[in-house]
Coordinates of C-alpha atoms in Angstrom, one line a residue:
T1234 CA 77.2 140.7 64.9
K1235 CA 76.8 144.4 65.1
K1236 CA 77.9 146.6 62.2
N1237 CA 80.9 147.9 64.1
E1238 CA 82.0 144.4 65.1
K1239 CA 83.7 142.4 62.4
S1240 CA 83.6 138.6 62.6
H1241 CA 87.3 138.3 61.9
Q1242 CA 90.2 140.2 63.6
L1243 CA 94.0 140.0 63.4
G1244 CA 96.4 141.7 65.6
V1245 CA 99.5 141.8 67.8
Y1246 CA 100.0 141.8 71.6
G1247 CA 102.7 142.2 74.2
E1248 CA 102.6 141.1 77.8
I1249 CA 104.8 141.2 80.9
L1250 CA 104.7 139.2 84.1
N1251 CA 106.6 140.2 87.2
M1252 CA 106.8 137.1 89.4
N1253 CA 108.0 138.8 92.6
T1254 CA 108.0 142.2 94.2
L1255 CA 111.7 142.8 93.4
N1256 CA 111.1 142.4 89.6
L1257 CA 114.0 139.9 89.5
N1258 CA 111.9 137.2 87.9
T1259 CA 110.1 138.4 84.8
A1260 CA 108.6 137.0 81.6
R1261 CA 107.8 138.9 78.4
V1262 CA 105.8 137.7 75.5
L1263 CA 105.3 139.2 72.0
G1264 CA 102.8 137.6 69.7
F1265 CA 100.0 137.5 67.1
M1266 CA 96.3 137.0 67.9
Y1267 CA 93.4 136.0 65.7
K1268 CA 89.7 136.5 66.8
Y1269 CA 86.5 135.4 65.2
S1270 CA 82.9 135.8 66.2
K1271 CA 79.6 134.1 65.2
K1272 CA 77.4 135.8 67.7
E1273 CA 77.2 139.3 69.3
N1274 CA 79.8 140.1 72.0
Y1275 CA 81.4 136.7 72.1
F1276 CA 84.8 135.9 70.5
K1277 CA 87.0 132.9 70.2
R1278 CA 90.7 133.7 69.9
L1279 CA 93.9 131.9 68.8
H1280 CA 97.4 133.2 69.5
I1281 CA 101.1 132.4 69.0
G1282 CA 103.9 134.2 70.9
Y1283 CA 107.6 134.4 71.6
I1284 CA 108.6 134.3 75.3
S1285 CA 111.7 135.5 77.0
E1286 CA 111.9 134.6 80.7
Q1287 CA 114.4 135.4 83.4
S1288 CA 114.6 134.1 87.0
V1289 CA 117.2 135.0 89.7
N1290 CA 117.6 133.1 92.9
N1291 CA 118.4 134.5 96.3
P1292 CA 122.1 135.1 96.9
F1293 CA 124.0 131.9 97.7
Y1294 CA 127.3 133.6 98.7
Y1295 CA 128.3 136.9 100.2
E1296 CA 131.8 138.6 100.3
I1297 CA 132.8 141.9 101.9
V1298 CA 136.0 143.7 100.9
N1299 CA 136.5 147.1 102.6
D1300 CA 133.3 149.1 101.9
T1301 CA 132.0 146.8 99.1
L1302 CA 129.6 143.9 99.4
S1303 CA 129.5 141.3 96.7
Q1304 CA 126.4 139.1 96.3
Y1305 CA 126.5 135.9 94.1
R1306 CA 123.2 134.7 92.6
L1307 CA 122.3 131.9 90.2
M1308 CA 120.3 133.2 87.2
K1309 CA 118.4 131.3 84.5
K1310 CA 117.3 132.7 81.1
E1311 CA 115.0 130.8 78.8
K1312 CA 113.4 131.7 75.4
G1313 CA 110.8 129.8 73.4
M1314 CA 107.3 129.8 71.9
Y1315 CA 103.7 129.6 73.0
V1316 CA 100.6 128.5 71.1
G1317 CA 97.1 128.7 72.6
G1318 CA 93.5 129.8 72.4
G1319 CA 90.6 130.9 74.4
F1320 CA 87.4 132.9 74.4
E1321 CA 86.3 136.4 75.2
V1322 CA 82.9 137.9 76.3
Q1323 CA 82.4 141.7 76.2
R1324 CA 79.8 144.2 77.3
N1325 CA 79.4 147.8 76.2
F1326 CA 80.3 150.2 79.0
Y1327 CA 80.1 153.6 77.5
K1328 CA 79.9 154.5 73.8
K1329 CA 83.0 152.9 72.2
I1330 CA 84.4 151.5 75.5
Y1331 CA 83.8 147.9 76.3
L1332 CA 84.6 145.8 79.3
Y1333 CA 85.3 142.1 78.9
A1334 CA 86.4 138.9 80.5
S1335 CA 88.4 136.2 78.8
A1336 CA 90.3 132.9 79.5
D1337 CA 93.3 131.5 77.6
L1338 CA 94.9 128.1 77.6
R1339 CA 98.3 127.8 76.0
L1340 CA 101.2 125.3 75.6
G1341 CA 104.8 126.4 75.5
Y1342 CA 108.4 125.2 75.2
T1343 CA 111.5 127.1 76.2
Q1344 CA 115.2 126.4 76.6
G1345 CA 118.1 128.4 77.9
N1346 CA 121.1 128.5 80.1
F1347 CA 122.3 129.5 83.6
A1348 CA 124.6 132.3 84.6
E1349 CA 126.3 133.5 87.7
R1350 CA 125.2 137.1 88.6
I1351 CA 127.6 139.1 90.8
E1352 CA 126.2 142.3 92.3
L1353 CA 128.5 144.8 93.9
K1354 CA 127.0 147.2 96.5
T1355 CA 128.3 149.7 99.0
N1356 CA 128.7 148.2 102.4
N1357 CA 127.7 151.3 104.4
S1358 CA 124.8 151.6 106.9
N1359 CA 124.0 155.1 105.6
V1360 CA 124.1 154.3 101.9
N1361 CA 122.7 151.3 100.1
Q1362 CA 123.7 151.7 96.4
T1363 CA 124.3 149.2 93.7
I1364 CA 127.7 149.8 92.0
S1365 CA 127.6 147.2 89.3
I1366 CA 125.8 144.0 88.1
N1367 CA 127.7 141.5 86.0
D1368 CA 126.4 138.2 84.5
Y1369 CA 128.8 135.3 83.6
T1370 CA 127.3 132.5 81.6
L1371 CA 127.9 128.9 82.8
P1372 CA 128.6 127.1 79.5
N1373 CA 127.7 123.5 80.7
Y1374 CA 124.6 124.5 82.6
K1375 CA 121.5 124.1 80.4
S1376 CA 117.7 124.1 80.9
S1377 CA 114.5 123.4 79.1
S1378 CA 110.8 123.6 80.1
Y1379 CA 107.4 122.3 78.9
R1380 CA 104.6 124.6 80.0
L1381 CA 100.8 124.4 80.2
E1382 CA 99.2 127.7 81.4
M1383 CA 95.7 128.9 82.0
I1384 CA 95.1 132.7 82.3
P1385 CA 91.7 134.2 83.3
N1386 CA 91.7 137.9 82.3
I1387 CA 89.6 141.0 82.7
G1388 CA 90.1 144.0 80.4
V1389 CA 88.9 147.2 78.9
K1390 CA 88.7 147.9 75.1
L1391 CA 88.4 150.9 72.9
N1392 CA 86.4 149.8 69.9
L1393 CA 86.9 151.9 66.8
K1394 CA 85.7 151.4 63.2
K1395 CA 88.6 149.3 61.9
I1396 CA 90.8 148.7 65.0
N1397 CA 90.4 148.2 68.7
F1398 CA 92.9 148.7 71.4
A1399 CA 92.7 146.7 74.7
I1400 CA 94.4 146.4 78.0
E1401 CA 93.9 143.3 80.0
S1402 CA 95.2 141.7 83.2
G1403 CA 95.1 138.1 84.4
I1404 CA 96.4 135.6 86.9
N1405 CA 98.9 133.1 85.5
I1406 CA 98.2 129.5 86.6
R1407 CA 101.1 127.4 85.4
N1408 CA 102.0 123.8 85.2
M1409 CA 105.7 123.3 84.1
Y1410 CA 108.0 120.4 83.7
M1411 CA 111.7 121.4 83.8
I1412 CA 114.8 119.6 82.8
E1413 CA 118.0 121.2 84.2
H1414 CA 121.5 120.1 83.4
T1415 CA 123.8 121.5 86.1
N1416 CA 126.1 119.3 88.2
K1417 CA 123.5 116.6 87.6
I1418 CA 120.3 116.3 85.6
N1419 CA 117.3 117.5 87.6
N1420 CA 113.7 116.8 86.5
L1421 CA 111.3 119.1 88.2
Y1422 CA 107.5 119.5 88.1
V1423 CA 106.2 122.9 89.2
F1424 CA 102.6 124.0 89.7
D1425 CA 102.2 127.6 90.8
I1426 CA 99.9 130.6 90.7
L1427 CA 102.1 133.6 89.7
G1428 CA 101.5 137.4 89.8
M1429 CA 99.5 139.6 87.5
R1430 CA 100.1 139.2 83.9
N1431 CA 99.4 142.5 82.0
R1432 CA 98.8 142.5 78.2
I1433 CA 98.3 145.2 75.6
V1434 CA 96.4 144.1 72.4
L1435 CA 95.9 145.9 69.1
M1436 CA 93.5 144.3 66.7
Y1437 CA 92.6 145.1 63.1
K1438 CA 89.1 144.2 61.8
L1439 CA 89.3 142.2 58.5

């Protein structure tokens, strides 16, 4: 490898995924990443992360009292862990700036519960303002999920002597098996291609 590229790197990353335009469904991951390289401009990488995910369904009930509109939604919150790995190929763009492409494959497990979200809004044609949002946990409603995700990314990296700082974006391709305990036990398999996942990475060269 080049002198300014160490064969081993250790760092941290944070990422966020907005799964719809209203930002009601979001996933956040904080984790550690390890990279190693045996040839110039090519890295293999391993990572482990903690995920917090929230999904909010469309309103299932409406109520209007005077000038106040109440919306009732079902919300699910799950937390858990990811482990995974992938590869990264980079190319020098300008001086210390590199462009790169990468792909990650990771496994995850999350568990959580359901809540009822009540949103109070003004019921006025001239004003559409949220008054309050309250969440009420449903104690006997539980969920768990097994996940397999593939994420192709593109990114830009500032490569300094001992550290590098990168921003990357990728499409999240997800296979998920969910077990939901509500009024009955539901077993669901989901395959979907979600929105853009944005990640910030800070690596230290060992």
